[in-house]
Amino acid sequence: MPSSSISKKTTWAWVMYDWANSAFATTIMAAVLPTYYASVAASNLPENIRTAYWGYTTSISLLLAAIISPILGAIADFRGTKKRFFSIFVILGVTGTALLYFVNTGDWLLASLLFILGDLGFAGSIVFYDSFLPHIASSDEVDKVSSQGYAMGYLGGGILLAINLAMIMLAPSEQRALMSRLSFVSVAIWWLIFTIPLWKWVPEPPFRILKGEEKTANPVVVSFQRLGKTFREITRFRDLFLFLVAFWFYNDGIGTIIKMATIYGAEIGIDNTTLIGTLLMVQFIGIPFAFLFGWLAKKLGTKRSIYLSLIVYTLIAIMGYFMSKPWHFWALGFAVATVQGGSQALSRSLFSRMVPKSKSAEFFGFFSVSEKFAGIAGPIVFAIVSQIAGHSRLSIISLIVFFIVGALLLTRVNEKKGIQVAEAEETALQNG
């Protein structure tokens, strides 16, 4: 879609999906479900085993998403069905989330299976959601639009989390498990309703049948052919794929901090009010800082802004090892809020600039693989170290390696050259 035809309504509708799906990220991934998993679903297991099983659960769901994302992305590019695949994953995620209502005491396996289903829907939908970005935002506006999405995600996820926490904490103690289960249903409803603007106002991006392809060909076969061609020509997209490797490393640390924070805090004795309150604070403090990073990208450059966020994350991982008091958790939560949305928003926008538009779903499938494999490695390392050491303090400090390696690799990415290669590839595809 040419930039001149991009309406504010289309951009707003796209941004609103961050608002919609962030309810899953806050209530299900970060706050209520991990606590419910440890205190109810897995209450019959030793404490460090609960932590380990949650780590394995998140890793399995991400592995499944990582395997299928590039294949489905290539199919969607070939058939022009990005919105169809997006919708399938949304419905999958909403269904898995709603069914968490039926998880009760000792049902840790059912909780794990339903979380995997919900998280697969969440992760899969984001592949296609992100692939819309280069179609609905011009190159000059992509940092701003991506940052707006994360800011709205913080706001939407924070509002529903606040409502859910009020439901749980104000209820009599014997009703809190029920309120937690009802909060899972509220996420499913919220997610579904606020996806409607995207379904209504974001059009299916244009697609092209590439040279040598038949429109009636088997889409699965074509998807593997396209993926094979991309891998054979990987040297042409050197900076794009080098960025993916860098992103894999530093996002590993970011993802692990997000997913394991509450269950790690609970293990070392941080009270539940502090854990949940800090997560709620992160949602609202993160809003202005997400916008700030969109502004910083114009002043400092996208890469330099990402470097700044990685320095902060490195300090967070180091201080996490020494954390012992509630105010420590509040302070580190504030630090996370300053960089979490900005680092992810700018990574998404930087990648989108180096992607040929006609292959956006395929390449965002690879982006998803990098993101998901990062999420697999971190929780697995976290879980293994926790089991071996008998506690998780060594797990948190090990994350600094991922931030340092990721930053070093990012210095090797030539952003301007990557953009030039993407534009040349798109021109070649248009000319057949």
Short mmCIF file of C-alpha atoms in Angstrom, two decimals:
data_model
loop_
_atom_site.label_atom_id
_atom_site.label_comp_id
_atom_site.label_asym_id
_atom_site.label_seq_id
_atom_site.Cartn_x
_atom_site.Cartn_y
_atom_site.Cartn_z
CA MET A 1 0.00 0.00 0.00
CA PRO A 2 1.62 3.29 -0.95
CA SER A 3 2.17 5.71 1.88
CA SER A 4 -0.21 8.28 0.37
CA SER A 5 -3.13 5.86 0.74
CA ILE A 6 -2.41 5.01 4.38
CA SER A 7 -5.26 6.44 6.46
CA LYS A 8 -5.14 7.34 10.13
CA LYS A 9 -8.00 4.89 10.67
CA THR A 10 -5.89 2.05 9.24
CA THR A 11 -2.93 2.97 11.44
CA TRP A 12 -5.18 3.28 14.50
CA ALA A 13 -6.79 -0.11 13.79
CA TRP A 14 -3.35 -1.73 13.52
CA VAL A 15 -2.14 -0.10 16.75
CA MET A 16 -5.27 -1.31 18.58
CA TYR A 17 -4.21 -4.94 18.18
CA ASP A 18 -1.30 -4.21 20.53
CA TRP A 19 -3.98 -3.00 22.97
CA ALA A 20 -5.95 -6.22 22.37
CA ASN A 21 -3.24 -8.87 22.67
CA SER A 22 -1.33 -7.22 25.52
CA ALA A 23 -4.04 -8.40 27.90
CA PHE A 24 -2.68 -11.91 27.30
CA ALA A 25 0.89 -10.73 27.86
CA THR A 26 0.07 -9.08 31.20
CA THR A 27 -2.59 -11.23 32.86
CA ILE A 28 -1.70 -14.62 31.37
CA MET A 29 2.04 -14.54 30.67
CA ALA A 30 3.35 -12.19 33.34
CA ALA A 31 1.03 -11.78 36.33
CA VAL A 32 -2.01 -13.86 37.22
CA LEU A 33 -1.42 -17.21 35.52
CA PRO A 34 2.21 -17.73 36.72
CA THR A 35 1.07 -17.02 40.28
CA TYR A 36 -2.02 -19.20 39.87
CA TYR A 37 0.12 -21.94 38.33
CA ALA A 38 2.52 -21.92 41.31
CA SER A 39 -0.09 -21.55 44.07
CA VAL A 40 -2.98 -23.62 42.70
CA ALA A 41 -2.38 -25.65 39.54
CA ALA A 42 1.07 -26.93 40.63
CA SER A 43 0.57 -26.59 44.39
CA ASN A 44 1.29 -30.30 44.87
CA LEU A 45 4.85 -29.90 43.50
CA PRO A 46 8.06 -28.64 45.22
CA GLU A 47 8.65 -24.90 44.74
CA ASN A 48 11.70 -25.11 42.45
CA ILE A 49 9.93 -27.78 40.34
CA ARG A 50 6.98 -25.44 39.86
CA THR A 51 9.40 -22.81 38.55
CA ALA A 52 11.11 -25.36 36.30
CA TYR A 53 7.85 -26.72 34.88
CA TRP A 54 6.66 -23.20 34.08
CA GLY A 55 9.96 -22.59 32.26
CA TYR A 56 9.55 -25.79 30.24
CA THR A 57 5.92 -24.89 29.44
CA THR A 58 6.83 -21.50 27.99
CA SER A 59 9.70 -23.04 26.01
CA ILE A 60 7.52 -25.72 24.39
CA SER A 61 4.90 -23.20 23.25
CA LEU A 62 7.55 -20.96 21.72
CA LEU A 63 9.24 -23.89 19.97
CA LEU A 64 5.99 -24.84 18.24
CA ALA A 65 5.45 -21.25 17.09
CA ALA A 66 9.04 -21.01 15.86
CA ILE A 67 8.72 -24.15 13.74
CA ILE A 68 5.55 -23.17 11.88
CA SER A 69 5.96 -19.38 11.58
CA PRO A 70 8.23 -19.15 8.49
CA ILE A 71 6.27 -21.84 6.63
CA LEU A 72 2.90 -20.17 7.23
CA GLY A 73 4.43 -16.77 6.48
CA ALA A 74 5.62 -17.94 3.06
CA ILE A 75 2.20 -19.49 2.34
CA ALA A 76 0.47 -16.23 3.32
CA ASP A 77 2.75 -14.20 1.04
CA PHE A 78 2.05 -16.56 -1.88
CA ARG A 79 -1.73 -16.75 -1.42
CA GLY A 80 -2.33 -13.24 -0.07
CA THR A 81 -3.85 -14.65 3.12
CA LYS A 82 -2.05 -12.79 5.90
CA LYS A 83 -5.33 -11.74 7.52
CA ARG A 84 -6.77 -15.26 7.28
CA PHE A 85 -3.80 -16.80 9.09
CA PHE A 86 -3.84 -13.91 11.55
CA SER A 87 -7.50 -14.65 12.32
CA ILE A 88 -6.90 -18.38 12.78
CA PHE A 89 -4.23 -17.72 15.38
CA VAL A 90 -6.35 -15.12 17.18
CA ILE A 91 -9.22 -17.59 17.53
CA LEU A 92 -6.80 -20.30 18.67
CA GLY A 93 -5.33 -18.03 21.32
CA VAL A 94 -8.69 -16.74 22.53
CA THR A 95 -10.03 -20.29 22.85
CA GLY A 96 -7.02 -21.61 24.78
CA THR A 97 -7.17 -18.61 27.11
CA ALA A 98 -10.88 -18.96 27.83
CA LEU A 99 -10.50 -22.67 28.63
CA LEU A 100 -8.02 -21.85 31.42
CA TYR A 101 -11.16 -21.18 33.46
CA PHE A 102 -11.41 -24.96 34.02
CA VAL A 103 -7.96 -25.32 35.65
CA ASN A 104 -8.20 -26.18 39.35
CA THR A 105 -5.96 -27.44 42.16
CA GLY A 106 -3.31 -29.89 40.93
CA ASP A 107 -4.20 -29.41 37.24
CA TRP A 108 -0.69 -28.24 36.30
CA LEU A 109 -0.61 -30.39 33.16
CA LEU A 110 -3.93 -29.03 31.90
CA ALA A 111 -2.74 -25.50 32.72
CA SER A 112 0.46 -26.09 30.76
CA LEU A 113 -1.39 -27.50 27.75
CA LEU A 114 -3.92 -24.67 27.61
CA PHE A 115 -1.22 -22.04 28.08
CA ILE A 116 0.69 -23.59 25.18
CA LEU A 117 -2.46 -23.37 23.05
CA GLY A 118 -3.10 -19.76 24.04
CA ASP A 119 0.52 -18.71 23.66
CA LEU A 120 0.75 -20.38 20.26
CA GLY A 121 -2.23 -18.28 19.14
CA PHE A 122 -0.70 -15.15 20.66
CA ALA A 123 2.72 -15.69 19.08
CA GLY A 124 1.37 -16.81 15.70
CA SER A 125 -0.99 -13.85 15.36
CA ILE A 126 1.87 -11.44 16.03
CA VAL A 127 3.86 -12.84 13.08
CA PHE A 128 1.14 -11.68 10.68
CA TYR A 129 0.29 -8.56 12.68
CA ASP A 130 3.93 -7.41 12.49
CA SER A 131 4.03 -8.25 8.77
CA PHE A 132 1.35 -5.58 8.18
CA LEU A 133 3.68 -2.86 9.56
CA PRO A 134 5.70 -2.08 6.39
CA HIS A 135 2.38 -1.89 4.48
CA ILE A 136 0.58 0.51 6.83
CA ALA A 137 3.45 2.84 7.82
CA SER A 138 5.86 4.78 5.62
CA SER A 139 9.60 4.44 6.21
CA ASP A 140 9.70 7.83 7.95
CA GLU A 141 6.87 6.91 10.30
CA VAL A 142 7.62 3.26 11.08
CA ASP A 143 9.51 3.93 14.37
CA LYS A 144 6.70 6.20 15.55
CA VAL A 145 3.89 3.79 14.62
CA SER A 146 5.67 0.76 16.12
CA SER A 147 6.29 2.69 19.35
CA GLN A 148 2.64 3.81 19.43
CA GLY A 149 1.63 0.17 19.22
CA TYR A 150 3.74 -0.77 22.23
CA ALA A 151 2.49 2.25 24.18
CA MET A 152 -1.13 1.29 23.51
CA GLY A 153 -0.25 -2.27 24.47
CA TYR A 154 1.02 -1.08 27.83
CA LEU A 155 -2.14 0.97 28.37
CA GLY A 156 -4.61 -1.72 27.31
CA GLY A 157 -2.81 -4.54 29.07
CA GLY A 158 -2.43 -2.39 32.17
CA ILE A 159 -6.08 -1.39 32.36
CA LEU A 160 -7.38 -4.97 32.18
CA LEU A 161 -4.67 -6.17 34.57
CA ALA A 162 -5.74 -3.49 37.07
CA ILE A 163 -9.36 -4.63 36.76
CA ASN A 164 -8.39 -8.27 37.19
CA LEU A 165 -6.17 -7.57 40.18
CA ALA A 166 -8.97 -5.61 41.84
CA MET A 167 -11.30 -8.58 41.28
CA ILE A 168 -8.80 -10.99 42.82
CA MET A 169 -7.43 -8.93 45.71
CA LEU A 170 -10.77 -7.49 46.89
CA ALA A 171 -12.48 -10.88 46.87
CA PRO A 172 -12.71 -13.04 50.01
CA SER A 173 -9.74 -15.43 50.23
CA GLU A 174 -11.91 -18.45 49.42
CA GLN A 175 -13.08 -16.76 46.19
CA ARG A 176 -9.70 -15.60 44.85
CA ALA A 177 -9.05 -18.74 42.82
CA LEU A 178 -12.43 -18.28 41.11
CA MET A 179 -11.64 -14.60 40.44
CA SER A 180 -8.31 -15.64 38.89
CA ARG A 181 -10.13 -18.06 36.60
CA LEU A 182 -12.64 -15.36 35.64
CA SER A 183 -9.74 -13.06 34.81
CA PHE A 184 -8.59 -15.61 32.22
CA VAL A 185 -12.02 -15.40 30.58
CA SER A 186 -11.89 -11.60 30.64
CA VAL A 187 -8.61 -11.71 28.68
CA ALA A 188 -10.21 -13.87 26.00
CA ILE A 189 -13.16 -11.48 25.65
CA TRP A 190 -10.93 -8.36 25.63
CA TRP A 191 -8.60 -9.89 23.04
CA LEU A 192 -11.46 -10.83 20.74
CA ILE A 193 -13.38 -7.54 20.93
CA PHE A 194 -10.43 -5.23 20.36
CA THR A 195 -9.20 -7.25 17.38
CA ILE A 196 -12.32 -6.15 15.48
CA PRO A 197 -10.85 -2.78 14.30
CA LEU A 198 -7.96 -4.57 12.56
CA TRP A 199 -10.32 -7.07 10.95
CA LYS A 200 -12.49 -4.19 9.75
CA TRP A 201 -10.04 -1.48 8.64
CA VAL A 202 -6.64 -3.03 7.90
CA PRO A 203 -6.80 -4.40 4.32
CA GLU A 204 -5.08 -7.52 3.12
CA PRO A 205 -1.67 -6.35 1.82
CA PRO A 206 -0.98 -6.82 -1.90
CA PHE A 207 0.82 -10.01 -2.90
CA ARG A 208 2.76 -11.19 -5.93
CA ILE A 209 3.23 -14.49 -7.70
CA LEU A 210 6.97 -14.63 -8.21
CA LYS A 211 8.72 -15.59 -11.41
CA GLY A 212 8.51 -19.33 -12.06
CA GLU A 213 5.51 -19.85 -9.73
CA GLU A 214 2.04 -20.98 -10.79
CA LYS A 215 -0.98 -19.42 -9.10
CA THR A 216 -2.62 -22.84 -8.84
CA ALA A 217 0.45 -24.52 -7.34
CA ASN A 218 0.32 -26.26 -3.95
CA PRO A 219 0.92 -23.45 -1.44
CA VAL A 220 2.83 -25.70 0.97
CA VAL A 221 5.21 -26.76 -1.78
CA VAL A 222 5.65 -23.15 -2.88
CA SER A 223 6.29 -22.04 0.70
CA PHE A 224 9.18 -24.50 1.04
CA GLN A 225 10.50 -23.43 -2.37
CA ARG A 226 10.41 -19.78 -1.28
CA LEU A 227 12.10 -20.56 2.03
CA GLY A 228 14.75 -22.59 0.21
CA LYS A 229 15.38 -19.72 -2.19
CA THR A 230 15.66 -17.27 0.69
CA PHE A 231 18.22 -19.47 2.43
CA ARG A 232 20.19 -19.89 -0.80
CA GLU A 233 20.27 -16.13 -1.24
CA ILE A 234 20.92 -15.38 2.41
CA THR A 235 24.19 -13.61 1.65
CA ARG A 236 22.20 -10.94 -0.25
CA PHE A 237 20.33 -10.16 2.99
CA ARG A 238 23.47 -10.17 5.13
CA ASP A 239 22.54 -7.24 7.35
CA LEU A 240 18.96 -8.41 7.81
CA PHE A 241 19.96 -11.87 8.97
CA LEU A 242 22.87 -10.58 11.05
CA PHE A 243 20.32 -8.39 12.82
CA LEU A 244 18.17 -11.49 13.42
CA VAL A 245 21.08 -13.23 15.14
CA ALA A 246 21.80 -10.14 17.26
CA PHE A 247 18.09 -9.89 18.10
CA TRP A 248 18.07 -13.58 19.04
CA PHE A 249 20.71 -12.99 21.68
CA TYR A 250 19.51 -9.79 23.32
CA ASN A 251 15.83 -10.67 23.09
CA ASP A 252 16.60 -13.95 24.84
CA GLY A 253 17.47 -11.99 27.95
CA ILE A 254 14.51 -9.61 27.58
CA GLY A 255 12.00 -12.41 27.06
CA THR A 256 13.28 -14.42 30.01
CA ILE A 257 13.03 -11.43 32.35
CA ILE A 258 9.45 -10.80 31.23
CA LYS A 259 8.31 -14.42 31.55
CA MET A 260 10.15 -15.47 34.70
CA ALA A 261 10.05 -12.30 36.83
CA THR A 262 7.03 -13.07 39.02
CA ILE A 263 7.77 -16.74 39.58
CA TYR A 264 11.43 -15.90 40.36
CA GLY A 265 10.33 -13.18 42.77
CA ALA A 266 7.93 -15.57 44.51
CA GLU A 267 10.70 -18.15 44.90
CA ILE A 268 13.06 -15.71 46.67
CA GLY A 269 10.33 -14.58 49.07
CA ILE A 270 8.90 -11.40 47.51
CA ASP A 271 5.28 -11.03 48.62
CA ASN A 272 2.46 -11.41 46.12
CA THR A 273 1.23 -7.82 46.51
CA THR A 274 4.66 -6.51 45.52
CA LEU A 275 4.94 -8.89 42.57
CA ILE A 276 1.58 -7.97 41.11
CA GLY A 277 1.81 -4.30 42.01
CA THR A 278 5.17 -3.97 40.29
CA LEU A 279 3.87 -5.60 37.11
CA LEU A 280 0.96 -3.17 37.11
CA MET A 281 3.34 -0.25 37.62
CA VAL A 282 5.46 -1.43 34.67
CA GLN A 283 2.44 -1.26 32.38
CA PHE A 284 1.74 2.41 33.07
CA ILE A 285 5.31 3.65 33.49
CA GLY A 286 6.12 1.95 30.19
CA ILE A 287 3.65 4.12 28.22
CA PRO A 288 5.60 7.42 28.18
CA PHE A 289 8.91 5.59 27.79
CA ALA A 290 7.65 3.74 24.70
CA PHE A 291 6.84 7.12 23.14
CA LEU A 292 10.20 8.44 24.37
CA PHE A 293 12.09 5.73 22.49
CA GLY A 294 10.18 6.61 19.32
CA TRP A 295 11.47 10.18 19.79
CA LEU A 296 14.99 8.99 20.68
CA ALA A 297 15.17 6.99 17.47
CA LYS A 298 14.84 10.25 15.50
CA LYS A 299 17.46 12.01 17.64
CA LEU A 300 20.04 9.27 18.30
CA GLY A 301 19.19 6.73 15.62
CA THR A 302 17.40 3.41 16.02
CA LYS A 303 20.48 1.30 16.72
CA ARG A 304 21.91 3.65 19.34
CA SER A 305 18.57 3.73 21.13
CA ILE A 306 18.57 -0.08 21.23
CA TYR A 307 22.13 -0.05 22.65
CA LEU A 308 20.93 2.22 25.44
CA SER A 309 18.15 -0.20 26.36
CA LEU A 310 20.60 -3.14 26.45
CA ILE A 311 22.88 -1.31 28.87
CA VAL A 312 19.93 -0.85 31.22
CA TYR A 313 18.91 -4.53 30.86
CA THR A 314 22.46 -5.65 31.70
CA LEU A 315 22.35 -3.64 34.93
CA ILE A 316 18.91 -5.10 35.73
CA ALA A 317 20.22 -8.68 35.38
CA ILE A 318 23.20 -7.94 37.64
CA MET A 319 21.06 -6.31 40.32
CA GLY A 320 18.50 -9.12 40.06
CA TYR A 321 21.08 -11.51 41.54
CA PHE A 322 21.25 -9.40 44.72
CA MET A 323 17.51 -8.77 45.01
CA SER A 324 16.08 -9.70 48.41
CA LYS A 325 13.64 -7.00 49.53
CA PRO A 326 10.31 -5.81 48.11
CA TRP A 327 11.66 -2.35 47.25
CA HIS A 328 14.37 -4.02 45.15
CA PHE A 329 11.65 -5.60 43.02
CA TRP A 330 9.85 -2.26 42.68
CA ALA A 331 13.10 -0.52 41.63
CA LEU A 332 14.04 -3.16 39.07
CA GLY A 333 10.48 -3.16 37.75
CA PHE A 334 10.72 0.58 37.17
CA ALA A 335 14.01 0.08 35.32
CA VAL A 336 12.41 -2.58 33.11
CA ALA A 337 9.51 -0.23 32.35
CA THR A 338 11.90 2.40 30.98
CA VAL A 339 13.30 0.12 28.26
CA GLN A 340 10.98 -2.84 27.65
CA GLY A 341 8.58 -1.31 25.13
CA GLY A 342 11.20 0.86 23.43
CA SER A 343 13.68 -1.95 22.82
CA GLN A 344 11.05 -4.19 21.28
CA ALA A 345 9.30 -1.47 19.26
CA LEU A 346 12.54 -0.25 17.70
CA SER A 347 13.70 -3.79 16.97
CA ARG A 348 10.44 -4.40 15.10
CA SER A 349 10.69 -1.15 13.13
CA LEU A 350 14.38 -1.62 12.30
CA PHE A 351 13.67 -5.08 10.95
CA SER A 352 10.65 -3.87 8.94
CA ARG A 353 12.85 -1.36 7.10
CA MET A 354 15.12 -4.13 5.82
CA VAL A 355 12.28 -6.40 4.62
CA PRO A 356 11.00 -6.56 1.00
CA LYS A 357 7.28 -5.76 1.30
CA SER A 358 6.20 -8.60 -0.98
CA LYS A 359 7.88 -11.07 1.39
CA SER A 360 6.88 -9.39 4.65
CA ALA A 361 5.07 -12.37 6.21
CA GLU A 362 7.88 -14.75 5.26
CA PHE A 363 10.55 -12.50 6.72
CA PHE A 364 8.53 -11.71 9.83
CA GLY A 365 8.21 -15.47 10.18
CA PHE A 366 12.00 -15.53 10.47
CA PHE A 367 11.78 -12.60 12.90
CA SER A 368 9.35 -14.69 14.92
CA VAL A 369 11.73 -17.68 14.82
CA SER A 370 14.52 -15.50 16.18
CA GLU A 371 12.17 -14.13 18.83
CA LYS A 372 10.72 -17.51 19.80
CA PHE A 373 14.01 -19.40 19.88
CA ALA A 374 15.26 -16.63 22.15
CA GLY A 375 12.27 -17.32 24.38
CA ILE A 376 13.03 -21.04 24.29
CA ALA A 377 16.69 -20.84 25.26
CA GLY A 378 16.27 -18.38 28.11
CA PRO A 379 13.58 -20.19 30.13
CA ILE A 380 15.28 -23.55 29.53
CA VAL A 381 18.61 -22.24 30.82
CA PHE A 382 16.75 -20.60 33.69
CA ALA A 383 14.98 -23.88 34.54
CA ILE A 384 18.09 -26.09 34.26
CA VAL A 385 20.23 -23.80 36.41
CA SER A 386 17.40 -23.56 38.94
CA GLN A 387 17.17 -27.33 39.23
CA ILE A 388 20.94 -27.84 39.48
CA ALA A 389 21.60 -25.03 41.96
CA GLY A 390 18.41 -25.48 43.95
CA HIS A 391 17.57 -21.79 43.47
CA SER A 392 17.32 -19.28 40.60
CA ARG A 393 19.75 -16.48 41.51
CA LEU A 394 22.47 -17.78 39.21
CA SER A 395 19.88 -18.04 36.43
CA ILE A 396 19.10 -14.32 36.45
CA ILE A 397 22.70 -13.11 36.33
CA SER A 398 23.55 -15.43 33.43
CA LEU A 399 21.35 -13.26 31.18
CA ILE A 400 24.04 -10.57 30.87
CA VAL A 401 25.84 -12.77 28.34
CA PHE A 402 22.89 -12.51 25.96
CA PHE A 403 22.76 -8.71 26.19
CA ILE A 404 26.50 -8.28 25.62
CA VAL A 405 26.70 -10.68 22.66
CA GLY A 406 23.57 -9.20 21.10
CA ALA A 407 24.93 -5.67 21.34
CA LEU A 408 28.27 -6.68 19.82
CA LEU A 409 26.55 -8.37 16.87
CA LEU A 410 24.29 -5.35 16.38
CA THR A 411 27.39 -3.17 15.82
CA ARG A 412 28.05 -5.27 12.68
CA VAL A 413 24.63 -4.47 11.13
CA ASN A 414 24.71 -1.85 8.35
CA GLU A 415 21.15 -0.51 8.49
CA LYS A 416 21.40 1.65 5.37
CA LYS A 417 22.78 -1.18 3.27
CA GLY A 418 20.05 -3.51 4.53
CA ILE A 419 17.37 -1.02 3.47
CA GLN A 420 18.95 -0.62 0.02
CA VAL A 421 18.96 -4.41 -0.49
CA ALA A 422 15.27 -4.64 0.50
CA GLU A 423 14.30 -1.86 -1.88
CA ALA A 424 16.28 -3.46 -4.73
CA GLU A 425 14.63 -6.83 -4.07
CA GLU A 426 11.15 -5.25 -4.06
CA THR A 427 11.86 -3.48 -7.35
CA ALA A 428 13.05 -6.74 -8.90
CA LEU A 429 9.89 -8.54 -7.71
CA GLN A 430 7.68 -5.79 -9.18
CA ASN A 431 9.45 -6.05 -12.52
CA GLY A 432 9.09 -9.84 -12.55
#
